[in-house]
Amino acid sequence: MRYLWACFVAITLYFPKTFAQKPAKPTSAEIHHELQKLNFLGTALYVAAHPDDENTSLISYLSNHKKARTIYLSLTRGDGGQNLIGPELQELLGVLRTQELLAARGVDGGEQRFTRANDFGFSKHPNETLKIWDKDKVLGDVVWAIRTLKPDIIINRFDHRTPGSTHGHHTSSAILSMEAFDLANNANAYPEQLEITSVWQPKKSFYNTSWWQYGSREAFDEADKSNMLHVDIGVYYPELGLSNNEIAALARSQHLCQGFGRLTERGTSEEYLELLKGDIPKGNDLFDGINTTWSRVEGGEAVGNILYAIEKNFDFKNPSKHIPDLVMAYGLLQKIKDEHWKQLKSEELKSIILACAGLYLEASSDGASTTPGSLAKVNIEALNRSSQNIFLKEIQIVGADAIIAPNKMLTDNGKQEFDISFTVPENTPYSSPYWLNEPGALGIYTVNDQKLIGQPETTSAFKVKFILDFNGTEIAFEQPVVHRFSRPEKGELYEPFAVLPEATSKIDEKVLIFADEKTKAIHVKIKAGKDNVNGNVALGHPTGWTVTPSNIPFSIVQKGQEQMVTFMVTPPNTESEGEISPIITIGNNTYGKELVEINYDHIPRQSILLPSKAKVVRMDIRKSGEHIGYIMGAGDMVPESLEQIGYQVHIIDPDKIEKGSLDKYDAVVVGIRAYNVVESLKFKQPILFDYVKNGGNMIVQYNTAGRWAAQFENIAPYDLILSSERVTDENSKVGIVSPQNSLVNFPNTISEKDFEGWIQERGLYFPTRWSQEFTPVLSMGDEGEPQSKGSLLVAPYGKGHYIYTGLSFFRELPAGVSGAYKLFANMLSVGKDEVKKESNVKG
Ligand SMILES: [Zn+2]
C-alpha cells in the first residue's frame, strides 16, 4: 500500500496543488493520463461549506474518469471545527484544514478554492448563517468563483430546499450556489469584478443527492428518479493502478485533524445527481450537450489536431519523442485569443513538456526562512533527461532583482547547477496566510485584493523563471523557491521558503485575569528572524494600567533563538479590560507580530503571523471556598481559568475516587463530556453523590445526549433528561427566572449585563426534563424558538448541592468573559452563604 501511495502522490501532484510539496516525478502512464486531461475542455465546480463536506469519490470521478477540471469550492476553511491531532483552533485550525484540503486535492486530482466566509461555529438555520456571514459579500465570492473558473456544471453537496434540516452553513452553501448560477452572467451584479474578469453562464446545476436524504435505502429505491442521473463512481484506472473509490478514500484520509482516516473501497458504486438547472443530460453524462473538445475555443482545432494525435499514438517507452509536436502545439496555443483557455492549457501543456523531457528544474534556498533586507542564496538544478535539444537561456528570480544567463545546451543527463545570491527587497510581503493579514469580522475575513479572494493559500514569496529554447521556441517555466533538506530519520524533505520579520514576540497566556489589584509578572518571549538582532521591547497597555519597566533591551545572537523578558503589570482598582501588546523596536523599525508555526508530516510547514497580544481583565469578583477538585472530560481549559482567579485546582484521577477522598474539596467540577469519554466515571457516581449528601458541591458541565442515554441514567441524583437543545446565538437575551436563587446573588450579584460579551454560543445539550427538586435559574432561546430553562439547574441533595449546566463555560472562561467567571464563582460558592458567611473573601 505504501508503494502505491507514493506512486499516486507523484501523479496527482503533477500539476502541483500546493507550492511546497515534493516535486512530481510522473511515469509515462501518468503523463498519458495528464494528456487526456489536457484534451478535455470542460470544468466542474463542486460547492459545499466545510473541509470534509466534499464527496471525494465524485470529485475524483470527474477529475480522473471524465478528465474534467474539477474544483471544490468550500465556502469556509473549517475554522470552527475540532482538532484531533494538535492544539490549533479557530483561524489556526482554518490554516491546517486548508492544507489538508490541498493535500486531498493532490490525491484526487481536483483543485481547491474558498470564499472569505468564516466558519463561526454551529448554526441552526441558513437565515442566521447568511446574516453573520454577510450574505452579499459571500454571494459575491461565489459569483467571483464562477466568473473566474468558468464551470460548465455546478454540483451542490447540500439541498437548498430544506433549511433547518442540517447545519445552516450547509444549506447556505446550496442557496448561494443557486443564486450565483443566475447572477454570474448578469453584468449588473458585482460590476467591479468585471474589471478583472468576465461574465459567465454555467450550463447545468445538480444536487448530489443520496439515499439518506430519503430516510432509507428502500425509500430511495422507490423514489422518482426521472430528474436524476446516476454514474458508477467505482471505475478502475489501469494507468493509475487504483479504483476511483480507493483514490477517494486516500483523499479523504488527508483530513487527519477531523479523524477521517478511512479504509479503501473497490467495486461498482452508484452516485445520484438531481438536475436543478439546465436540460437533463442524455445517457447519464454530466457534460452531455457541452462541447468539451478543442473546437470549443476559437483557433483551438489546430492545437487539438496535434494533441489528440499525441494522445492516440503516445510512445510510453520514449515520451520525449513527442516534444517537437508538443512545442508546436504550445506555439499555436499562444495565438489563441481566449485568455481563459490559453492560460489554463498553457500551464498544463508546459508541465507535460517538462515531464516528457524528464526535465528537472529546481530552486532551493539555503535556509527555511529569510527577512527583508537580508542576503538570500538559491541553488538551481537544471537537468534534461532526454535526447531533445533544450537550450537554457536565462534564469531570473521573480520578486527580486536577480538574473543570470547561462546560455548553455542542456545535454542528455548532464546536470547543471548554479548559485544565485540576492538581497530580499525591503518591501517583500511576509509569508503568512493572506486572509489573516487584516482583522476580520465574526462571519467573514477581510481580503482587500480582489484577485486573492478564493485563492487557497499565499503563494511562494519568490519564484524562479527558467527561459528555455526548444529549437527556436522560447518557453518560460516558473518554479517556486523551496527549501530542500534531509533528516536522518525522515530522508529528503521540502518546506516553503518563508519571509519573516526580524523579530517576533509572544505572550504564552492569551487571557490574563486580575481578580484583585495585585501586580503580576508577565513574560514576553522574543524570537529572532535573523542572526544578531538587538533592540528594545515595550508593552502597550490600556489606560489606567501600569507597566514597569517601560522598555527592556534584548540581544539575540542566533536566528531562531528566543529570549524572555519580564514586565510587571498592575491593574486599576476598578473593573477594566483591554489588551497588552509587545512592541519591538530595532533601529527605525517596529515589530508587533507573533509567529505561529504549524508542522505536521501530511502538510507543508505553515508560518502564520498574528498580532502579538494578550487580553487583560480586571474583574471585581468575589468567591467563597478555595480548593476545587476537577475531573477532566474530553478536555477543556476551565482548571487554568479558575487558577487565574485564585482557586487551587486539583485534577482528580477518576480511578482513584473512593469514599471520603473528595471531602477536602470545596467543590468538585466535572469537565465537558466526561460521562461520554471517561468509562469508569459511571461507577464512581455513588461516591460523588455521597460527597454531595455530606455537604459537598458537585458541578457537572455539558455531556452529549445520544451516548448518555444508552449508557446509564444516573448522571444526577434526581431524574434529569439531556437533549440536543442548544442556544447558538451568543447574544441571545438571557432572563433570570429565579432572582432569589443563590446562584445569581452570592457572592456576586448577576444581572443581564453579565451575559454581554459571550462568544460563539450560550450553551448546548440542555436538559429538557428534570425532577421537581431542580430549580431552573436562567432562560434563553434563539430567535424564533421557545425559551429554554435547562441551561443552569441546581438541586439540594442531603447537606450539599448538585448543579448541571450546559452553558459554554469551556469557551467563555478561556476567552476572559467577566460575567461567566462571576457566575462560575457563584456555582462554586453555592451553599457557602449558609454555613461559612464569616469566611467570605473579597478579591
Ligand atoms: Zn460540514
mmCIF file of C-alpha atoms in Angstrom, residues 188-509:
data_model
loop_
_atom_site.group_PDB
_atom_site.id
_atom_site.type_symbol
_atom_site.label_atom_id
_atom_site.label_comp_id
_atom_site.label_asym_id
_atom_site.label_seq_id
_atom_site.Cartn_x
_atom_site.Cartn_y
_atom_site.Cartn_z
ATOM 1 C CA ASN A 188 -25.196 44.454 -13.302
ATOM 2 C CA ALA A 189 -24.289 42.095 -10.460
ATOM 3 C CA TYR A 190 -20.962 42.826 -8.784
ATOM 4 C CA PRO A 191 -19.840 45.006 -11.730
ATOM 5 C CA GLU A 192 -16.495 45.817 -10.046
ATOM 6 C CA GLN A 193 -15.421 42.182 -10.623
ATOM 7 C CA LEU A 194 -15.798 42.694 -14.375
ATOM 8 C CA GLU A 195 -12.783 45.000 -14.472
ATOM 9 C CA ILE A 196 -10.707 41.846 -13.862
ATOM 10 C CA THR A 197 -12.835 39.006 -15.230
ATOM 11 C CA SER A 198 -15.876 38.461 -17.449
ATOM 12 C CA VAL A 199 -19.462 37.248 -17.047
ATOM 13 C CA TRP A 200 -20.124 33.530 -17.348
ATOM 14 C CA GLN A 201 -23.166 31.283 -17.630
ATOM 15 C CA PRO A 202 -22.820 27.694 -16.354
ATOM 16 C CA LYS A 203 -24.988 25.233 -18.304
ATOM 17 C CA LYS A 204 -26.287 22.901 -15.610
ATOM 18 C CA SER A 205 -26.658 22.674 -11.885
ATOM 19 C CA PHE A 206 -27.103 19.465 -9.855
ATOM 20 C CA TYR A 207 -27.784 18.387 -6.306
ATOM 21 C CA ASN A 208 -25.546 15.473 -5.257
ATOM 22 C CA THR A 209 -28.356 13.578 -3.520
ATOM 23 C CA SER A 210 -28.129 10.376 -1.527
ATOM 24 C CA TRP A 211 -30.401 7.707 -0.062
ATOM 25 C CA TRP A 212 -30.063 9.229 3.405
ATOM 26 C CA GLN A 213 -31.969 12.245 2.141
ATOM 27 C CA TYR A 214 -34.907 9.822 1.745
ATOM 28 C CA GLY A 215 -34.647 8.212 5.171
ATOM 29 C CA SER A 216 -33.745 4.698 3.981
ATOM 30 C CA ARG A 217 -32.295 2.840 1.012
ATOM 31 C CA GLU A 218 -35.703 1.247 0.416
ATOM 32 C CA ALA A 219 -37.446 4.625 0.253
ATOM 33 C CA PHE A 220 -34.762 5.867 -2.129
ATOM 34 C CA ASP A 221 -35.127 2.770 -4.333
ATOM 35 C CA GLU A 222 -38.805 3.632 -4.796
ATOM 36 C CA ALA A 223 -38.311 7.391 -5.310
ATOM 37 C CA ASP A 224 -38.997 9.012 -8.688
ATOM 38 C CA LYS A 225 -35.628 9.360 -10.405
ATOM 39 C CA SER A 226 -36.780 10.839 -13.731
ATOM 40 C CA ASN A 227 -34.945 14.066 -12.890
ATOM 41 C CA MET A 228 -31.778 12.299 -11.736
ATOM 42 C CA LEU A 229 -28.819 10.780 -13.423
ATOM 43 C CA HIS A 230 -26.578 8.183 -11.909
ATOM 44 C CA VAL A 231 -22.930 7.422 -12.507
ATOM 45 C CA ASP A 232 -20.795 4.466 -11.497
ATOM 46 C CA ILE A 233 -18.052 6.006 -9.381
ATOM 47 C CA GLY A 234 -16.445 2.619 -8.771
ATOM 48 C CA VAL A 235 -14.461 2.704 -12.036
ATOM 49 C CA TYR A 236 -10.914 1.325 -12.203
ATOM 50 C CA TYR A 237 -7.977 3.288 -13.679
ATOM 51 C CA PRO A 238 -5.322 0.905 -15.046
ATOM 52 C CA GLU A 239 -2.974 3.830 -15.727
ATOM 53 C CA LEU A 240 -3.025 4.655 -12.029
ATOM 54 C CA GLY A 241 -3.439 1.129 -10.714
ATOM 55 C CA LEU A 242 -6.305 2.236 -8.473
ATOM 56 C CA SER A 243 -10.094 2.179 -8.312
ATOM 57 C CA ASN A 244 -11.816 5.531 -8.100
ATOM 58 C CA ASN A 245 -13.032 4.820 -4.577
ATOM 59 C CA GLU A 246 -9.549 3.840 -3.473
ATOM 60 C CA ILE A 247 -8.377 7.284 -4.573
ATOM 61 C CA ALA A 248 -11.345 8.901 -2.801
ATOM 62 C CA ALA A 249 -10.520 7.130 0.463
ATOM 63 C CA LEU A 250 -6.882 8.202 0.211
ATOM 64 C CA ALA A 251 -8.010 11.785 -0.377
ATOM 65 C CA ARG A 252 -10.478 11.686 2.491
ATOM 66 C CA SER A 253 -7.791 10.276 4.757
ATOM 67 C CA GLN A 254 -5.930 13.587 4.412
ATOM 68 C CA HIS A 255 -8.482 15.169 6.776
ATOM 69 C CA LEU A 256 -6.489 13.919 9.751
ATOM 70 C CA CYS A 257 -7.426 16.691 12.173
ATOM 71 C CA GLN A 258 -11.061 15.581 11.765
ATOM 72 C CA GLY A 259 -10.174 11.916 12.243
ATOM 73 C CA PHE A 260 -11.183 10.895 8.711
ATOM 74 C CA GLY A 261 -8.637 8.153 8.107
ATOM 75 C CA ARG A 262 -10.561 5.609 6.008
ATOM 76 C CA LEU A 263 -10.301 2.089 4.661
ATOM 77 C CA THR A 264 -10.152 1.989 0.872
ATOM 78 C CA GLU A 265 -13.053 0.603 -1.174
ATOM 79 C CA ARG A 266 -13.331 -1.060 -4.552
ATOM 80 C CA GLY A 267 -16.118 -2.206 -6.871
ATOM 81 C CA THR A 268 -19.184 -0.705 -8.536
ATOM 82 C CA SER A 269 -20.880 2.109 -6.646
ATOM 83 C CA GLU A 270 -23.681 4.404 -7.823
ATOM 84 C CA GLU A 271 -23.820 8.142 -7.238
ATOM 85 C CA TYR A 272 -27.024 10.117 -7.909
ATOM 86 C CA LEU A 273 -27.350 13.673 -9.199
ATOM 87 C CA GLU A 274 -30.621 15.539 -9.300
ATOM 88 C CA LEU A 275 -30.883 18.162 -12.037
ATOM 89 C CA LEU A 276 -31.658 21.627 -10.647
ATOM 90 C CA LYS A 277 -30.993 23.905 -13.616
ATOM 91 C CA GLY A 278 -30.447 23.319 -17.344
ATOM 92 C CA ASP A 279 -31.541 20.397 -19.567
ATOM 93 C CA ILE A 280 -31.499 16.808 -18.365
ATOM 94 C CA PRO A 281 -28.375 15.179 -19.843
ATOM 95 C CA LYS A 282 -28.689 12.076 -22.001
ATOM 96 C CA GLY A 283 -27.070 8.782 -21.087
ATOM 97 C CA ASN A 284 -26.008 9.782 -17.600
ATOM 98 C CA ASP A 285 -23.257 12.003 -18.985
ATOM 99 C CA LEU A 286 -22.919 15.109 -16.839
ATOM 100 C CA PHE A 287 -21.297 17.004 -19.707
ATOM 101 C CA ASP A 288 -23.881 15.921 -22.321
ATOM 102 C CA GLY A 289 -24.631 18.761 -24.729
ATOM 103 C CA ILE A 290 -21.467 20.668 -23.773
ATOM 104 C CA ASN A 291 -18.598 20.855 -26.260
ATOM 105 C CA THR A 292 -15.569 19.674 -24.310
ATOM 106 C CA THR A 293 -13.181 19.375 -27.272
ATOM 107 C CA TRP A 294 -10.546 21.817 -28.508
ATOM 108 C CA SER A 295 -13.107 23.063 -31.057
ATOM 109 C CA ARG A 296 -14.929 24.958 -28.304
ATOM 110 C CA VAL A 297 -12.108 27.538 -28.444
ATOM 111 C CA GLU A 298 -11.598 29.776 -31.497
ATOM 112 C CA GLY A 299 -8.320 28.627 -33.052
ATOM 113 C CA GLY A 300 -8.274 25.550 -30.810
ATOM 114 C CA GLU A 301 -8.820 22.953 -33.509
ATOM 115 C CA ALA A 302 -5.271 23.214 -34.856
ATOM 116 C CA VAL A 303 -3.906 22.736 -31.336
ATOM 117 C CA GLY A 304 -6.268 19.828 -30.798
ATOM 118 C CA ASN A 305 -5.237 18.098 -34.014
ATOM 119 C CA ILE A 306 -1.656 17.858 -32.745
ATOM 120 C CA LEU A 307 -2.514 16.939 -29.167
ATOM 121 C CA TYR A 308 -5.177 14.311 -29.988
ATOM 122 C CA ALA A 309 -2.644 12.600 -32.266
ATOM 123 C CA ILE A 310 -0.041 12.521 -29.484
ATOM 124 C CA GLU A 311 -2.604 11.082 -27.071
ATOM 125 C CA LYS A 312 -3.555 8.406 -29.600
ATOM 126 C CA ASN A 313 -0.005 7.429 -30.618
ATOM 127 C CA PHE A 314 1.678 8.031 -27.297
ATOM 128 C CA ASP A 315 5.105 6.395 -27.012
ATOM 129 C CA PHE A 316 5.207 5.009 -23.486
ATOM 130 C CA LYS A 317 8.846 3.934 -23.926
ATOM 131 C CA ASN A 318 10.089 7.305 -25.116
ATOM 132 C CA PRO A 319 7.703 10.181 -24.309
ATOM 133 C CA SER A 320 10.402 12.738 -25.209
ATOM 134 C CA LYS A 321 9.786 11.813 -28.865
ATOM 135 C CA HIS A 322 6.637 13.992 -28.656
ATOM 136 C CA ILE A 323 8.427 17.155 -27.552
ATOM 137 C CA PRO A 324 8.716 18.793 -31.003
ATOM 138 C CA ASP A 325 4.948 18.305 -31.539
ATOM 139 C CA LEU A 326 4.107 19.441 -28.017
ATOM 140 C CA VAL A 327 6.224 22.576 -28.545
ATOM 141 C CA MET A 328 4.463 23.225 -31.860
ATOM 142 C CA ALA A 329 1.086 22.929 -30.106
ATOM 143 C CA TYR A 330 2.343 25.337 -27.442
ATOM 144 C CA GLY A 331 3.266 27.862 -30.131
ATOM 145 C CA LEU A 332 -0.215 27.636 -31.712
ATOM 146 C CA LEU A 333 -1.852 27.897 -28.298
ATOM 147 C CA GLN A 334 -0.132 31.260 -27.722
ATOM 148 C CA LYS A 335 -2.037 32.690 -30.711
ATOM 149 C CA ILE A 336 -5.451 31.879 -29.212
ATOM 150 C CA LYS A 337 -7.419 34.965 -28.154
ATOM 151 C CA ASP A 338 -9.413 33.298 -25.366
ATOM 152 C CA GLU A 339 -7.257 34.221 -22.355
ATOM 153 C CA HIS A 340 -9.025 31.779 -20.026
ATOM 154 C CA TRP A 341 -8.234 28.658 -22.007
ATOM 155 C CA LYS A 342 -4.888 29.960 -23.227
ATOM 156 C CA GLN A 343 -3.564 30.427 -19.699
ATOM 157 C CA LEU A 344 -5.023 27.244 -18.287
ATOM 158 C CA LYS A 345 -3.957 24.935 -21.093
ATOM 159 C CA SER A 346 -0.513 26.593 -21.493
ATOM 160 C CA GLU A 347 0.331 25.675 -17.895
ATOM 161 C CA GLU A 348 -0.909 22.096 -18.348
ATOM 162 C CA LEU A 349 0.987 21.743 -21.611
ATOM 163 C CA LYS A 350 4.204 23.110 -20.113
ATOM 164 C CA SER A 351 4.024 20.554 -17.315
ATOM 165 C CA ILE A 352 3.627 17.781 -19.892
ATOM 166 C CA ILE A 353 6.631 19.057 -21.915
ATOM 167 C CA LEU A 354 8.662 19.114 -18.694
ATOM 168 C CA ALA A 355 7.588 15.569 -17.827
ATOM 169 C CA CYS A 356 8.168 14.153 -21.319
ATOM 170 C CA ALA A 357 11.736 15.505 -21.313
ATOM 171 C CA GLY A 358 12.380 14.243 -17.799
ATOM 172 C CA LEU A 359 13.350 17.872 -17.309
ATOM 173 C CA TYR A 360 14.173 18.587 -13.658
ATOM 174 C CA LEU A 361 14.124 22.278 -12.657
ATOM 175 C CA GLU A 362 14.511 23.120 -9.002
ATOM 176 C CA ALA A 363 15.281 26.219 -6.951
ATOM 177 C CA SER A 364 16.189 25.503 -3.340
ATOM 178 C CA SER A 365 17.077 28.105 -0.709
ATOM 179 C CA ASP A 366 19.930 27.595 1.744
ATOM 180 C CA GLY A 367 17.655 28.217 4.753
ATOM 181 C CA ALA A 368 13.995 27.756 5.661
ATOM 182 C CA SER A 369 13.375 31.481 6.062
ATOM 183 C CA THR A 370 14.790 34.932 5.473
ATOM 184 C CA THR A 371 13.980 38.552 6.357
ATOM 185 C CA PRO A 372 13.531 41.632 4.156
ATOM 186 C CA GLY A 373 16.906 43.257 3.522
ATOM 187 C CA SER A 374 18.854 40.031 4.094
ATOM 188 C CA LEU A 375 21.025 38.261 1.568
ATOM 189 C CA ALA A 376 19.445 35.004 0.327
ATOM 190 C CA LYS A 377 21.089 32.208 -1.636
ATOM 191 C CA VAL A 378 19.289 29.883 -4.012
ATOM 192 C CA ASN A 379 20.736 26.718 -5.506
ATOM 193 C CA ILE A 380 19.468 25.963 -9.001
ATOM 194 C CA GLU A 381 19.407 22.500 -10.534
ATOM 195 C CA ALA A 382 18.585 22.104 -14.250
ATOM 196 C CA LEU A 383 18.691 18.686 -15.851
ATOM 197 C CA ASN A 384 17.468 17.412 -19.212
ATOM 198 C CA ARG A 385 16.986 13.632 -19.271
ATOM 199 C CA SER A 386 16.209 13.265 -22.975
ATOM 200 C CA SER A 387 17.999 13.468 -26.314
ATOM 201 C CA GLN A 388 15.984 16.573 -27.263
ATOM 202 C CA ASN A 389 17.815 19.852 -27.837
ATOM 203 C CA ILE A 390 16.960 22.114 -24.941
ATOM 204 C CA PHE A 391 18.898 25.337 -24.527
ATOM 205 C CA LEU A 392 18.968 27.083 -21.105
ATOM 206 C CA LYS A 393 18.967 30.757 -21.917
ATOM 207 C CA GLU A 394 18.232 32.659 -18.741
ATOM 208 C CA ILE A 395 17.330 32.224 -15.065
ATOM 209 C CA GLN A 396 15.503 35.006 -13.170
ATOM 210 C CA ILE A 397 14.442 35.315 -9.550
ATOM 211 C CA VAL A 398 10.887 36.696 -9.783
ATOM 212 C CA GLY A 399 10.235 39.097 -6.916
ATOM 213 C CA ALA A 400 13.892 40.148 -6.617
ATOM 214 C CA ASP A 401 16.414 41.837 -8.862
ATOM 215 C CA ALA A 402 18.494 38.813 -9.845
ATOM 216 C CA ILE A 403 19.146 37.301 -13.231
ATOM 217 C CA ILE A 404 21.798 35.074 -14.816
ATOM 218 C CA ALA A 405 22.260 33.998 -18.446
ATOM 219 C CA PRO A 406 23.862 30.536 -18.636
ATOM 220 C CA ASN A 407 23.283 30.225 -22.435
ATOM 221 C CA LYS A 408 24.035 26.519 -22.303
ATOM 222 C CA MET A 409 22.702 23.480 -24.092
ATOM 223 C CA LEU A 410 21.223 21.021 -21.579
ATOM 224 C CA THR A 411 22.757 17.768 -22.751
ATOM 225 C CA ASP A 412 21.174 14.390 -22.037
ATOM 226 C CA ASN A 413 21.547 13.715 -18.299
ATOM 227 C CA GLY A 414 24.186 16.418 -17.833
ATOM 228 C CA LYS A 415 23.271 18.214 -14.605
ATOM 229 C CA GLN A 416 23.747 21.990 -14.460
ATOM 230 C CA GLU A 417 23.938 23.734 -11.095
ATOM 231 C CA PHE A 418 24.044 27.450 -10.304
ATOM 232 C CA ASP A 419 24.046 29.517 -7.127
ATOM 233 C CA ILE A 420 22.209 32.823 -7.207
ATOM 234 C CA SER A 421 22.510 35.285 -4.316
ATOM 235 C CA PHE A 422 20.187 38.230 -3.997
ATOM 236 C CA THR A 423 19.063 40.834 -1.479
ATOM 237 C CA VAL A 424 15.494 40.278 -0.322
ATOM 238 C CA PRO A 425 13.720 43.559 -1.192
ATOM 239 C CA GLU A 426 12.646 45.578 1.864
ATOM 240 C CA ASN A 427 9.029 45.637 0.628
ATOM 241 C CA THR A 428 8.711 41.847 0.261
ATOM 242 C CA PRO A 429 5.472 40.792 1.964
ATOM 243 C CA TYR A 430 5.765 38.331 4.856
ATOM 244 C CA SER A 431 4.814 34.691 4.267
ATOM 245 C CA SER A 432 1.574 34.349 6.177
ATOM 246 C CA PRO A 433 -1.942 33.284 5.142
ATOM 247 C CA TYR A 434 -3.222 36.338 3.275
ATOM 248 C CA TRP A 435 -6.722 36.190 4.787
ATOM 249 C CA LEU A 436 -5.313 36.694 8.288
ATOM 250 C CA ASN A 437 -3.399 39.884 7.456
ATOM 251 C CA GLU A 438 -6.258 42.246 8.378
ATOM 252 C CA PRO A 439 -8.659 41.933 11.331
ATOM 253 C CA GLY A 440 -11.846 40.205 10.169
ATOM 254 C CA ALA A 441 -15.435 40.119 11.401
ATOM 255 C CA LEU A 442 -17.099 37.164 13.152
ATOM 256 C CA GLY A 443 -18.521 35.834 9.901
ATOM 257 C CA ILE A 444 -16.061 36.951 7.245
ATOM 258 C CA TYR A 445 -12.359 37.513 6.698
ATOM 259 C CA THR A 446 -11.061 40.796 5.309
ATOM 260 C CA VAL A 447 -9.281 40.492 1.959
ATOM 261 C CA ASN A 448 -8.714 43.761 0.169
ATOM 262 C CA ASP A 449 -7.146 42.428 -3.031
ATOM 263 C CA GLN A 450 -9.953 41.030 -5.206
ATOM 264 C CA LYS A 451 -7.514 38.789 -7.080
ATOM 265 C CA LEU A 452 -6.633 36.963 -3.860
ATOM 266 C CA ILE A 453 -10.247 36.176 -2.954
ATOM 267 C CA GLY A 454 -10.828 32.452 -3.251
ATOM 268 C CA GLN A 455 -7.153 31.508 -3.588
ATOM 269 C CA PRO A 456 -6.352 28.580 -1.330
ATOM 270 C CA GLU A 457 -3.079 29.947 0.048
ATOM 271 C CA THR A 458 -0.486 32.677 -0.139
ATOM 272 C CA THR A 459 1.867 31.822 -2.974
ATOM 273 C CA SER A 460 5.605 31.436 -2.576
ATOM 274 C CA ALA A 461 7.428 34.739 -1.914
ATOM 275 C CA PHE A 462 9.921 34.014 -4.690
ATOM 276 C CA LYS A 463 9.731 32.066 -7.915
ATOM 277 C CA VAL A 464 12.492 31.226 -10.323
ATOM 278 C CA LYS A 465 11.823 31.658 -14.026
ATOM 279 C CA PHE A 466 13.768 29.393 -16.385
ATOM 280 C CA ILE A 467 13.767 30.571 -20.009
ATOM 281 C CA LEU A 468 14.352 27.576 -22.245
ATOM 282 C CA ASP A 469 14.688 27.417 -26.009
ATOM 283 C CA PHE A 470 13.299 24.371 -27.829
ATOM 284 C CA ASN A 471 14.744 24.654 -31.341
ATOM 285 C CA GLY A 472 13.654 28.257 -31.724
ATOM 286 C CA THR A 473 10.551 28.313 -29.491
ATOM 287 C CA GLU A 474 11.121 30.006 -26.163
ATOM 288 C CA ILE A 475 9.136 28.764 -23.186
ATOM 289 C CA ALA A 476 9.357 30.160 -19.655
ATOM 290 C CA PHE A 477 8.905 27.740 -16.754
ATOM 291 C CA GLU A 478 8.323 29.033 -13.228
ATOM 292 C CA GLN A 479 9.195 27.086 -10.100
ATOM 293 C CA PRO A 480 8.668 28.271 -6.514
ATOM 294 C CA VAL A 481 11.763 28.677 -4.352
ATOM 295 C CA VAL A 482 11.545 25.883 -1.779
ATOM 296 C CA HIS A 483 13.821 24.677 0.978
ATOM 297 C CA ARG A 484 15.115 21.128 0.388
ATOM 298 C CA PHE A 485 16.884 19.410 3.231
ATOM 299 C CA SER A 486 17.255 15.986 4.779
ATOM 300 C CA ARG A 487 16.821 14.449 8.199
ATOM 301 C CA PRO A 488 18.470 11.139 9.079
ATOM 302 C CA GLU A 489 15.191 9.701 10.377
ATOM 303 C CA LYS A 490 12.930 11.077 7.612
ATOM 304 C CA GLY A 491 15.011 11.346 4.449
ATOM 305 C CA GLU A 492 14.592 14.163 1.945
ATOM 306 C CA LEU A 493 12.126 16.873 2.935
ATOM 307 C CA TYR A 494 10.714 20.019 1.352
ATOM 308 C CA GLU A 495 9.256 23.070 3.015
ATOM 309 C CA PRO A 496 8.236 26.554 1.899
ATOM 310 C CA PHE A 497 10.872 29.290 1.864
ATOM 311 C CA ALA A 498 9.355 31.875 4.190
ATOM 312 C CA VAL A 499 9.916 35.608 4.523
ATOM 313 C CA LEU A 500 9.548 36.573 8.192
ATOM 314 C CA PRO A 501 10.115 39.663 10.389
ATOM 315 C CA GLU A 502 13.494 40.266 12.060
ATOM 316 C CA ALA A 503 11.864 39.657 15.426
ATOM 317 C CA THR A 504 8.545 38.330 16.701
ATOM 318 C CA SER A 505 7.137 38.228 20.208
ATOM 319 C CA LYS A 506 4.780 36.045 22.176
ATOM 320 C CA ILE A 507 2.892 36.078 25.470
ATOM 321 C CA ASP A 508 2.048 32.451 26.293
ATOM 322 C CA GLU A 509 -1.203 33.168 28.179
#
